[in-house]
Amino acid sequence: MTDTEAKTTRPELNEIASTNDGRDITRGFVEALHYLSPTDKVLQQAGGLESYEELLKDDQVSATFAQRRNAVLARPWTVTPGGTKRQDKLAAKLVQETLKALPWDTITDHMLYARLYGYAVAEVMWVVNSLVKISDIRVRDRRRFVFAPDNSLKMLTHRNPNGEVLPDRKFWVSSVGASHNDEPYGLGLGHALYWPVFFKRNGARFWAKFMEKFASPTAMGTFPAGASDSERQKLLGAVRAVAMDSGIIIPEGTQIQLLEATRGGNASYGEWLHYWDSAIAKVILGQTMTTEDGSSYSQATVHYAVRQDLVKADADLVSQTANSSWVRWLVDYNFAGAAYPQVWRDMEDAEDLEQRSTRDKTLFDMGFKLTPEAVTRIYGDDYEPIEPPQPETKPDPIPAKQEQTAPALAEGDEIDLTPSPVEPLANALDQQSAPAWRKILDHIQQLVNSAPDLPTLRDALLNAYAELPGDELGDVMALAMLTAELAGRYDVEQESADD
């Protein structure tokens, strides 16, 4: 086999760019290390994860980050079976029952802090009875855990500061934000929030000093040349007492003045804080208009969509890491071989039913209608179809020579119900005119079905009056009237002959 044939038939199965063999030039030689350190330079300079915890003390960080997490928790979760087999459905049912028994929203909220710190760690608490089940999922303090050079999780303890090796299928890890797979610690929002919060806090401190200068002038003491150190200290004590006491005494030849602040206004400090608040909102929410006033509807709609993209990504982060860890473990322990179900949160906004009903009405006018299943799914199950009106059934015409005898009366008399000569003609007219009337009624029914409202129907009927198919009906009625006239003349002639 030539080298070319080998290249096309045998793929390379070994990992080449591992970080565990000392060849990663970004970390140096790490094979001999017990665990890796985060590569986040801001985190290293700031002093570790405690510095990112301090960020949550900022009002803007706390409010916007809570807004982002709560937007995920407000959405319902669902479990989708991985297949159609009975075992697949049983596996999905087990996962669904597990989530119902757990405080899933609280667990999700804690795991979402991976966005701020870069990673989150949760311990899965197993219990064995008839099945292997999960009794609880406890999110742990991430500072207790480190990653080995092979990216496996280790736990720091007093007895083992180099990290204890942890059992498999026990800890659920969520890592996010890094631009590559060689950083198991991820890269949290704290990396981008640290300096905006730092500058905002220092600006607030300078603003407080400025307000103090405005509220209370600075006292200045002047001593004569040649004053001794003791005299200077006495003057300094007197200057300090200006801010505390209502009256002071000073040696002769010294002087105390109050220096008033000459600068007015505080707009620059407020703008400084507002700028960094906006920067914080952009980092966490991707925009600013869901935290500020004064935006137009169209702008707010666009910014809301941007925030929803981030919220959906947060929901997918928790769902995907859960699906690839404890959901699989739970299924493997109880339904080995079953297709893995998927846990998701529905992040789609509810459809505007008014717009949907308008669209459905338009489709109906075009000749399409919703299935009963679609009506139930979209509008709910509190509706039932209206039964169409049943056509009236007319009795068969009575033959001309048929005679009917009424029931006998008390005296035994009978009533002669022989039909008059007009009745057979009327019955014949009903039968012969029925097709013509049906065409007219069908035409009117079409106008009723296509009209969106009553005024439109009224105008359509008036305009269509001349188009109604009445020729056939007119012919039938003309023939009937001619027949009736001839029958009447015949009866008159017969009566005259009898007389």
Short mmCIF file of C-alpha atoms in Angstrom, two decimals:
data_model
loop_
_atom_site.label_atom_id
_atom_site.label_comp_id
_atom_site.label_asym_id
_atom_site.label_seq_id
_atom_site.Cartn_x
_atom_site.Cartn_y
_atom_site.Cartn_z
CA MET A 1 0.00 0.00 0.00
CA THR A 2 1.39 3.37 -1.00
CA ASP A 3 1.49 6.43 1.26
CA THR A 4 -1.27 8.05 -0.80
CA GLU A 5 -3.53 5.03 -0.36
CA ALA A 6 -2.82 4.94 3.36
CA LYS A 7 -3.78 8.62 3.73
CA THR A 8 -7.13 8.05 2.06
CA THR A 9 -8.06 4.80 3.84
CA ARG A 10 -6.81 5.23 7.43
CA PRO A 11 -7.73 8.36 9.44
CA GLU A 12 -5.52 9.46 12.33
CA LEU A 13 -7.18 8.20 15.52
CA ASN A 14 -4.85 9.76 18.10
CA GLU A 15 -5.25 13.21 19.65
CA ILE A 16 -2.47 15.47 18.39
CA ALA A 17 -2.93 18.90 20.02
CA SER A 18 -3.45 17.71 23.59
CA THR A 19 -2.71 20.02 26.54
CA ASN A 20 -1.56 17.11 28.69
CA ASP A 21 1.80 16.37 27.10
CA GLY A 22 3.71 19.59 27.72
CA ARG A 23 3.53 20.75 24.10
CA ASP A 24 0.96 23.50 24.68
CA ILE A 25 3.04 26.65 24.22
CA THR A 26 0.34 28.82 25.82
CA ARG A 27 0.63 27.06 29.19
CA GLY A 28 4.15 25.74 29.26
CA PHE A 29 4.94 22.29 30.59
CA VAL A 30 1.89 21.17 32.59
CA GLU A 31 2.28 17.39 32.56
CA ALA A 32 3.89 17.42 36.02
CA LEU A 33 1.31 19.82 37.49
CA HIS A 34 -1.47 18.48 39.66
CA TYR A 35 -4.04 20.85 38.16
CA LEU A 36 -4.34 23.70 35.68
CA SER A 37 -4.79 27.37 36.51
CA PRO A 38 -7.27 29.62 34.69
CA THR A 39 -5.77 31.59 31.82
CA ASP A 40 -8.01 34.60 32.50
CA LYS A 41 -5.48 37.43 33.04
CA VAL A 42 -8.04 39.74 34.64
CA LEU A 43 -8.99 37.02 37.11
CA GLN A 44 -5.34 36.41 37.99
CA GLN A 45 -4.56 40.11 38.50
CA ALA A 46 -7.75 40.75 40.47
CA GLY A 47 -7.03 37.98 42.96
CA GLY A 48 -9.22 35.05 41.94
CA LEU A 49 -12.93 34.30 41.86
CA GLU A 50 -13.56 36.41 44.96
CA SER A 51 -13.05 39.51 42.83
CA TYR A 52 -15.83 38.39 40.50
CA GLU A 53 -18.09 37.80 43.50
CA GLU A 54 -17.55 41.44 44.48
CA LEU A 55 -19.01 42.49 41.12
CA LEU A 56 -22.45 41.34 42.27
CA LYS A 57 -22.42 44.09 44.91
CA ASP A 58 -22.81 46.64 42.11
CA ASP A 59 -26.47 47.57 41.66
CA GLN A 60 -26.37 47.51 37.85
CA VAL A 61 -24.58 44.16 37.69
CA SER A 62 -26.94 42.59 40.20
CA ALA A 63 -30.10 43.91 38.52
CA THR A 64 -29.19 43.12 34.92
CA PHE A 65 -27.76 39.69 35.69
CA ALA A 66 -30.91 38.82 37.66
CA GLN A 67 -33.00 40.05 34.71
CA ARG A 68 -31.14 37.71 32.40
CA ARG A 69 -31.47 34.70 34.71
CA ASN A 70 -35.13 35.31 35.51
CA ALA A 71 -35.94 35.50 31.81
CA VAL A 72 -34.80 31.87 31.55
CA LEU A 73 -36.67 30.72 34.65
CA ALA A 74 -39.91 32.26 33.39
CA ARG A 75 -40.02 29.81 30.48
CA PRO A 76 -41.58 26.34 30.82
CA TRP A 77 -39.42 23.26 30.44
CA THR A 78 -40.27 20.15 28.48
CA VAL A 79 -38.88 16.63 27.95
CA THR A 80 -38.90 15.17 24.44
CA PRO A 81 -38.48 11.40 23.96
CA GLY A 82 -35.46 10.39 21.92
CA GLY A 83 -37.42 7.83 19.90
CA THR A 84 -40.80 6.21 19.36
CA LYS A 85 -40.19 2.87 21.06
CA ARG A 86 -41.82 2.03 24.37
CA GLN A 87 -38.45 2.04 26.15
CA ASP A 88 -37.66 5.50 24.74
CA LYS A 89 -40.94 6.86 26.10
CA LEU A 90 -40.36 5.26 29.50
CA ALA A 91 -36.92 6.87 29.68
CA ALA A 92 -38.41 10.29 28.88
CA LYS A 93 -41.11 9.75 31.51
CA LEU A 94 -38.45 8.96 34.14
CA VAL A 95 -36.54 12.16 33.33
CA GLN A 96 -39.76 14.17 33.45
CA GLU A 97 -40.71 12.74 36.85
CA THR A 98 -37.19 13.47 38.10
CA LEU A 99 -37.44 17.13 37.09
CA LYS A 100 -40.85 17.45 38.73
CA ALA A 101 -39.45 16.08 41.98
CA LEU A 102 -36.43 18.43 41.90
CA PRO A 103 -36.37 22.22 42.46
CA TRP A 104 -35.38 22.51 38.82
CA ASP A 105 -35.77 26.29 38.55
CA THR A 106 -33.51 26.82 41.57
CA ILE A 107 -30.92 24.41 40.18
CA THR A 108 -31.08 26.17 36.81
CA ASP A 109 -30.63 29.57 38.47
CA HIS A 110 -27.51 28.39 40.30
CA MET A 111 -26.02 26.79 37.19
CA LEU A 112 -26.55 30.03 35.25
CA TYR A 113 -23.86 31.66 37.40
CA ALA A 114 -21.46 29.88 35.06
CA ARG A 115 -22.08 32.87 32.80
CA LEU A 116 -20.48 35.19 35.36
CA TYR A 117 -17.62 32.99 36.56
CA GLY A 118 -16.99 30.82 33.49
CA TYR A 119 -18.01 27.47 34.94
CA ALA A 120 -20.33 25.80 37.44
CA VAL A 121 -20.19 22.44 39.23
CA ALA A 122 -23.12 20.44 40.61
CA GLU A 123 -23.12 17.14 42.47
CA VAL A 124 -25.71 14.52 41.50
CA MET A 125 -27.16 12.71 44.53
CA TRP A 126 -28.12 9.16 43.56
CA VAL A 127 -30.54 6.88 45.39
CA VAL A 128 -31.21 3.21 44.61
CA ASN A 129 -34.53 1.44 45.20
CA SER A 130 -36.47 -0.33 42.46
CA LEU A 131 -34.73 2.04 40.03
CA VAL A 132 -31.63 4.19 40.18
CA LYS A 133 -32.98 7.69 40.72
CA ILE A 134 -31.75 11.21 41.48
CA SER A 135 -32.81 12.55 44.87
CA ASP A 136 -31.17 15.96 44.48
CA ILE A 137 -28.74 18.01 42.39
CA ARG A 138 -26.63 20.33 44.55
CA VAL A 139 -24.67 23.15 42.93
CA ARG A 140 -21.34 23.49 44.75
CA ASP A 141 -18.96 26.42 45.28
CA ARG A 142 -16.77 26.44 42.18
CA ARG A 143 -13.75 27.59 44.18
CA ARG A 144 -13.50 24.08 45.63
CA PHE A 145 -12.82 22.51 42.24
CA VAL A 146 -9.98 22.54 39.74
CA PHE A 147 -9.25 20.79 36.46
CA ALA A 148 -6.42 18.35 35.86
CA PRO A 149 -4.26 18.63 32.73
CA ASP A 150 -6.52 16.04 31.08
CA ASN A 151 -9.52 18.33 31.85
CA SER A 152 -10.92 15.95 34.47
CA LEU A 153 -12.48 17.53 37.56
CA LYS A 154 -10.67 17.44 40.91
CA MET A 155 -11.72 18.71 44.35
CA LEU A 156 -9.39 20.66 46.66
CA THR A 157 -9.44 19.64 50.33
CA HIS A 158 -7.36 20.40 53.42
CA ARG A 159 -5.89 16.91 53.33
CA ASN A 160 -5.24 16.99 49.61
CA PRO A 161 -4.51 20.53 48.38
CA ASN A 162 -3.45 19.09 45.03
CA GLY A 163 -6.96 17.88 44.39
CA GLU A 164 -8.84 14.63 44.95
CA VAL A 165 -9.77 12.49 41.98
CA LEU A 166 -13.58 12.35 41.71
CA PRO A 167 -15.74 9.38 40.66
CA ASP A 168 -17.35 9.20 37.24
CA ARG A 169 -21.02 10.07 36.70
CA LYS A 170 -21.17 12.10 39.89
CA PHE A 171 -20.55 15.75 38.99
CA TRP A 172 -22.33 17.85 36.39
CA VAL A 173 -20.00 20.53 34.95
CA SER A 174 -21.01 23.48 32.79
CA SER A 175 -18.25 25.55 31.19
CA VAL A 176 -18.89 28.52 28.90
CA GLY A 177 -17.29 31.59 27.36
CA ALA A 178 -13.88 30.30 26.31
CA SER A 179 -12.92 30.56 22.66
CA HIS A 180 -11.44 27.04 22.55
CA ASN A 181 -11.65 23.64 24.23
CA ASP A 182 -8.27 23.94 25.95
CA GLU A 183 -9.72 26.17 28.70
CA PRO A 184 -11.92 24.03 31.00
CA TYR A 185 -12.55 27.00 33.32
CA GLY A 186 -14.35 28.94 30.59
CA LEU A 187 -14.38 32.73 30.45
CA GLY A 188 -17.14 34.44 32.41
CA LEU A 189 -18.78 37.83 32.07
CA GLY A 190 -16.70 38.92 35.06
CA HIS A 191 -13.75 39.22 32.66
CA ALA A 192 -15.53 42.04 30.79
CA LEU A 193 -17.30 43.52 33.83
CA TYR A 194 -14.33 43.98 36.12
CA TRP A 195 -12.99 47.26 34.73
CA PRO A 196 -16.37 48.97 34.12
CA VAL A 197 -17.33 48.26 37.73
CA PHE A 198 -13.88 49.38 38.95
CA PHE A 199 -14.08 52.74 37.16
CA LYS A 200 -17.69 53.24 38.21
CA ARG A 201 -16.85 52.68 41.89
CA ASN A 202 -13.91 55.06 41.80
CA GLY A 203 -16.03 57.67 40.06
CA ALA A 204 -18.66 57.33 42.79
CA ARG A 205 -15.96 57.75 45.44
CA PHE A 206 -14.68 60.97 43.83
CA TRP A 207 -18.27 62.19 43.49
CA ALA A 208 -18.81 61.63 47.22
CA LYS A 209 -15.66 63.61 48.01
CA PHE A 210 -16.82 66.39 45.72
CA MET A 211 -20.19 66.54 47.47
CA GLU A 212 -18.41 66.66 50.81
CA LYS A 213 -16.37 69.62 49.62
CA PHE A 214 -19.51 71.41 48.54
CA ALA A 215 -21.38 70.71 51.76
CA SER A 216 -18.55 71.59 54.13
CA PRO A 217 -15.75 74.03 53.13
CA THR A 218 -12.17 73.07 53.83
CA ALA A 219 -10.59 74.85 56.82
CA MET A 220 -7.14 76.37 56.31
CA GLY A 221 -4.90 77.58 59.17
CA THR A 222 -2.12 80.16 58.72
CA PHE A 223 0.72 80.42 61.22
CA PRO A 224 3.40 83.13 61.36
CA ALA A 225 6.91 82.47 60.24
CA GLY A 226 9.08 80.99 62.93
CA ALA A 227 6.23 79.13 64.65
CA SER A 228 7.38 76.13 66.63
CA ASP A 229 6.24 72.57 66.05
CA SER A 230 4.01 72.68 69.13
CA GLU A 231 2.32 75.83 67.85
CA ARG A 232 1.79 74.20 64.48
CA GLN A 233 0.24 71.14 66.10
CA LYS A 234 -2.09 73.33 68.15
CA LEU A 235 -3.18 75.15 65.01
CA LEU A 236 -3.75 71.84 63.21
CA GLY A 237 -5.91 70.66 66.11
CA ALA A 238 -7.89 73.89 65.92
CA VAL A 239 -8.40 73.46 62.18
CA ARG A 240 -9.69 69.94 62.70
CA ALA A 241 -11.98 71.18 65.45
CA VAL A 242 -13.64 73.58 63.02
CA ALA A 243 -15.59 70.70 61.51
CA MET A 244 -16.62 69.28 64.90
CA ASP A 245 -17.00 72.10 67.46
CA SER A 246 -19.11 75.20 67.47
CA GLY A 247 -16.29 77.32 68.96
CA ILE A 248 -12.48 77.17 69.01
CA ILE A 249 -9.55 79.17 70.37
CA ILE A 250 -6.30 79.79 68.53
CA PRO A 251 -3.01 81.45 69.54
CA GLU A 252 -2.46 85.07 68.76
CA GLY A 253 -0.88 85.64 65.38
CA THR A 254 -2.55 82.63 63.74
CA GLN A 255 -5.51 82.65 61.37
CA ILE A 256 -8.11 80.12 60.15
CA GLN A 257 -10.02 80.50 56.87
CA LEU A 258 -12.72 78.43 55.16
CA LEU A 259 -12.01 77.58 51.55
CA GLU A 260 -15.22 77.46 49.52
CA ALA A 261 -15.41 75.20 46.46
CA THR A 262 -15.40 77.36 43.39
CA ARG A 263 -16.64 74.70 40.95
CA GLY A 264 -20.38 74.24 40.56
CA GLY A 265 -22.55 71.46 39.20
CA ASN A 266 -22.21 67.68 39.23
CA ALA A 267 -23.23 66.71 35.72
CA SER A 268 -19.85 65.27 34.80
CA TYR A 269 -19.91 62.76 37.65
CA GLY A 270 -23.44 61.66 36.81
CA GLU A 271 -22.53 61.19 33.17
CA TRP A 272 -19.51 59.17 34.22
CA LEU A 273 -21.62 56.75 36.26
CA HIS A 274 -24.29 56.57 33.56
CA TYR A 275 -21.68 55.69 30.97
CA TRP A 276 -20.40 52.74 32.97
CA ASP A 277 -23.94 51.60 33.81
CA SER A 278 -24.62 51.48 30.08
CA ALA A 279 -21.41 49.55 29.51
CA ILE A 280 -22.40 47.02 32.17
CA ALA A 281 -25.85 46.59 30.60
CA LYS A 282 -24.29 45.99 27.20
CA VAL A 283 -21.98 43.32 28.59
CA ILE A 284 -24.76 41.42 30.38
CA LEU A 285 -27.83 42.06 28.21
CA GLY A 286 -26.25 42.93 24.88
CA GLN A 287 -28.14 46.25 24.81
CA THR A 288 -29.32 49.09 27.07
CA MET A 289 -32.94 49.86 26.20
CA THR A 290 -34.48 47.22 28.47
CA THR A 291 -32.86 49.02 31.42
CA GLU A 292 -33.40 52.66 30.36
CA ASP A 293 -36.24 54.99 29.38
CA GLY A 294 -36.62 57.14 26.30
CA SER A 295 -36.35 54.58 23.52
CA SER A 296 -38.76 54.24 20.63
CA TYR A 297 -40.95 51.18 20.18
CA SER A 298 -39.03 49.93 17.15
CA GLN A 299 -35.67 50.35 18.89
CA ALA A 300 -36.92 48.66 22.04
CA THR A 301 -38.25 45.77 19.95
CA VAL A 302 -34.86 45.23 18.34
CA HIS A 303 -33.04 45.42 21.68
CA TYR A 304 -35.55 43.03 23.24
CA ALA A 305 -34.82 40.54 20.46
CA VAL A 306 -31.09 40.89 21.17
CA ARG A 307 -31.65 40.13 24.84
CA GLN A 308 -33.85 37.16 23.97
CA ASP A 309 -31.02 35.70 21.90
CA LEU A 310 -28.77 35.76 24.97
CA VAL A 311 -31.50 34.34 27.18
CA LYS A 312 -32.09 31.48 24.75
CA ALA A 313 -28.35 30.77 24.74
CA ASP A 314 -28.42 30.61 28.55
CA ALA A 315 -31.32 28.15 28.50
CA ASP A 316 -29.57 26.02 25.90
CA LEU A 317 -26.37 26.04 27.98
CA VAL A 318 -28.08 24.44 30.98
CA SER A 319 -30.16 22.07 28.85
CA GLN A 320 -27.29 20.87 26.67
CA THR A 321 -24.91 20.21 29.56
CA ALA A 322 -27.69 18.40 31.45
CA ASN A 323 -28.58 16.30 28.40
CA SER A 324 -24.95 15.30 27.91
CA SER A 325 -24.38 14.38 31.57
CA TRP A 326 -26.91 13.31 34.21
CA VAL A 327 -29.79 12.75 31.77
CA ARG A 328 -27.69 10.16 29.92
CA TRP A 329 -26.46 8.62 33.17
CA LEU A 330 -30.01 8.25 34.49
CA VAL A 331 -31.17 6.55 31.29
CA ASP A 332 -28.14 4.24 31.14
CA TYR A 333 -28.71 3.05 34.71
CA ASN A 334 -32.40 2.24 34.15
CA PHE A 335 -33.10 1.83 30.41
CA ALA A 336 -29.81 0.85 28.82
CA GLY A 337 -30.05 1.06 25.06
CA ALA A 338 -32.95 3.50 25.02
CA ALA A 339 -32.69 6.67 22.95
CA TYR A 340 -31.73 9.59 25.17
CA PRO A 341 -34.52 12.12 25.82
CA GLN A 342 -33.88 15.85 25.57
CA VAL A 343 -34.60 18.48 28.23
CA TRP A 344 -35.35 21.93 26.83
CA ARG A 345 -37.04 25.20 27.74
CA ASP A 346 -39.57 26.70 25.36
CA MET A 347 -38.14 30.14 24.54
CA GLU A 348 -40.64 31.11 21.83
CA ASP A 349 -42.97 34.03 22.60
CA ALA A 350 -46.69 33.28 22.59
CA GLU A 351 -48.30 33.91 19.22
CA ASP A 352 -50.63 36.89 18.82
CA LEU A 353 -54.02 35.16 18.52
CA GLU A 354 -55.64 38.20 16.91
CA GLN A 355 -53.11 38.18 14.08
CA ARG A 356 -53.37 34.40 13.83
CA SER A 357 -57.17 34.48 13.60
CA THR A 358 -56.97 37.10 10.84
CA ARG A 359 -54.58 34.89 8.91
CA ASP A 360 -56.79 31.83 9.42
CA LYS A 361 -59.83 33.80 8.18
CA THR A 362 -57.90 34.80 5.05
CA LEU A 363 -56.93 31.19 4.40
CA PHE A 364 -60.54 30.11 4.87
CA ASP A 365 -61.68 32.64 2.30
CA MET A 366 -59.08 31.17 -0.06
CA GLY A 367 -60.58 27.71 0.43
CA PHE A 368 -58.44 26.26 3.25
CA LYS A 369 -59.48 25.43 6.80
CA LEU A 370 -57.69 24.31 9.97
CA THR A 371 -57.89 20.76 11.16
CA PRO A 372 -59.58 20.15 14.55
CA GLU A 373 -56.17 19.25 15.99
CA ALA A 374 -54.71 22.58 14.86
CA VAL A 375 -57.64 24.50 16.37
CA THR A 376 -57.08 22.77 19.72
CA ARG A 377 -53.32 23.37 19.62
CA ILE A 378 -53.59 27.07 18.74
CA TYR A 379 -56.78 28.26 20.43
CA GLY A 380 -57.31 25.67 23.16
CA ASP A 381 -59.85 22.91 23.70
CA ASP A 382 -62.84 25.03 24.81
CA TYR A 383 -64.37 25.08 21.34
CA GLU A 384 -66.58 22.75 19.33
CA PRO A 385 -67.68 22.96 15.69
CA ILE A 386 -71.05 24.46 14.75
CA GLU A 387 -73.31 21.89 13.14
CA PRO A 388 -74.46 22.97 9.64
CA PRO A 389 -78.25 23.49 9.26
CA GLN A 390 -80.10 20.44 7.98
CA PRO A 391 -82.13 20.93 4.74
CA GLU A 392 -85.89 20.84 5.18
CA THR A 393 -87.59 17.70 3.84
CA LYS A 394 -90.83 18.25 1.94
CA PRO A 395 -93.60 15.64 1.88
CA ASP A 396 -94.21 13.74 -1.29
CA PRO A 397 -96.97 15.22 -3.45
CA ILE A 398 -100.38 13.62 -3.13
CA PRO A 399 -101.62 11.99 -6.32
CA ALA A 400 -104.47 13.81 -7.99
CA LYS A 401 -106.99 10.94 -7.74
CA GLN A 402 -106.01 9.82 -4.19
CA GLU A 403 -108.77 10.29 -1.64
CA GLN A 404 -108.26 10.50 2.12
CA THR A 405 -110.89 9.68 4.68
CA ALA A 406 -110.72 11.19 8.11
CA PRO A 407 -111.29 9.12 11.24
CA ALA A 408 -114.92 8.47 12.04
CA LEU A 409 -116.60 11.03 14.24
CA ALA A 410 -118.78 10.24 17.21
CA GLU A 411 -121.92 10.14 15.08
CA GLY A 412 -120.17 8.04 12.45
CA ASP A 413 -119.93 10.84 9.85
CA GLU A 414 -116.87 11.12 7.60
CA ILE A 415 -115.08 14.16 6.19
CA ASP A 416 -114.20 14.11 2.53
CA LEU A 417 -110.53 15.16 2.14
CA THR A 418 -110.37 14.92 -1.60
CA PRO A 419 -107.72 17.49 -2.71
CA SER A 420 -108.85 20.53 -4.60
CA PRO A 421 -107.75 20.90 -8.22
CA VAL A 422 -105.16 23.53 -7.17
CA GLU A 423 -103.19 21.28 -4.78
CA PRO A 424 -101.77 18.90 -7.40
CA LEU A 425 -100.68 21.89 -9.45
CA ALA A 426 -98.96 23.45 -6.43
CA ASN A 427 -97.16 20.22 -5.60
CA ALA A 428 -96.01 19.82 -9.18
CA LEU A 429 -94.74 23.41 -9.15
CA ASP A 430 -92.72 22.69 -5.98
CA GLN A 431 -91.03 19.71 -7.56
CA GLN A 432 -90.25 21.33 -10.88
CA SER A 433 -89.00 24.60 -9.37
CA ALA A 434 -86.79 22.96 -6.73
CA PRO A 435 -83.61 22.79 -8.95
CA ALA A 436 -83.98 26.42 -9.94
CA TRP A 437 -84.44 27.52 -6.34
CA ARG A 438 -81.37 25.45 -5.33
CA LYS A 439 -79.18 27.31 -7.82
CA ILE A 440 -80.38 30.65 -6.48
CA LEU A 441 -79.82 29.64 -2.84
CA ASP A 442 -76.35 28.24 -3.62
CA HIS A 443 -75.38 31.53 -5.24
CA ILE A 444 -76.58 33.46 -2.18
CA GLN A 445 -74.74 31.03 0.13
CA GLN A 446 -71.48 31.73 -1.69
CA LEU A 447 -71.96 35.45 -1.15
CA VAL A 448 -72.59 34.87 2.57
CA ASN A 449 -69.47 32.70 2.99
CA SER A 450 -67.16 35.17 1.28
CA ALA A 451 -68.45 38.32 2.99
CA PRO A 452 -66.23 39.50 5.92
CA ASP A 453 -69.05 41.53 7.54
CA LEU A 454 -72.77 42.40 7.22
CA PRO A 455 -72.40 45.70 5.28
CA THR A 456 -70.30 43.92 2.66
CA LEU A 457 -72.90 41.13 2.43
CA ARG A 458 -75.69 43.68 1.96
CA ASP A 459 -73.86 45.39 -0.90
CA ALA A 460 -72.98 42.06 -2.49
CA LEU A 461 -76.63 40.94 -2.47
CA LEU A 462 -77.80 44.19 -4.06
CA ASN A 463 -75.13 44.00 -6.75
CA ALA A 464 -75.79 40.34 -7.44
CA TYR A 465 -79.59 40.66 -7.72
CA ALA A 466 -79.44 41.01 -11.47
CA GLU A 467 -77.10 38.02 -11.73
CA LEU A 468 -79.33 35.53 -9.91
CA PRO A 469 -80.15 32.53 -12.19
CA GLY A 470 -83.91 33.16 -12.45
CA ASP A 471 -84.57 32.25 -16.09
CA GLU A 472 -85.23 28.60 -15.40
CA LEU A 473 -87.49 29.43 -12.45
CA GLY A 474 -89.44 31.93 -14.56
CA ASP A 475 -90.07 29.32 -17.22
CA VAL A 476 -91.41 26.85 -14.67
CA MET A 477 -93.67 29.45 -13.04
CA ALA A 478 -95.00 30.64 -16.42
CA LEU A 479 -95.88 27.07 -17.37
CA ALA A 480 -97.55 26.52 -14.00
CA MET A 481 -99.65 29.69 -14.34
CA LEU A 482 -100.71 28.70 -17.86
CA THR A 483 -101.68 25.25 -16.63
CA ALA A 484 -103.66 26.73 -13.73
CA GLU A 485 -105.49 29.09 -16.10
CA LEU A 486 -106.44 26.24 -18.42
CA ALA A 487 -107.57 24.10 -15.49
CA GLY A 488 -109.69 26.94 -14.20
CA ARG A 489 -111.38 27.44 -17.55
CA TYR A 490 -112.04 23.72 -17.75
CA ASP A 491 -113.67 23.69 -14.29
CA VAL A 492 -115.88 26.66 -15.20
CA GLU A 493 -117.02 24.97 -18.39
CA GLN A 494 -117.78 21.76 -16.49
CA GLU A 495 -119.81 23.59 -13.88
CA SER A 496 -121.78 25.39 -16.62
CA ALA A 497 -122.49 22.09 -18.34
CA ASP A 498 -123.73 20.53 -15.08
CA ASP A 499 -126.10 23.40 -14.50
#
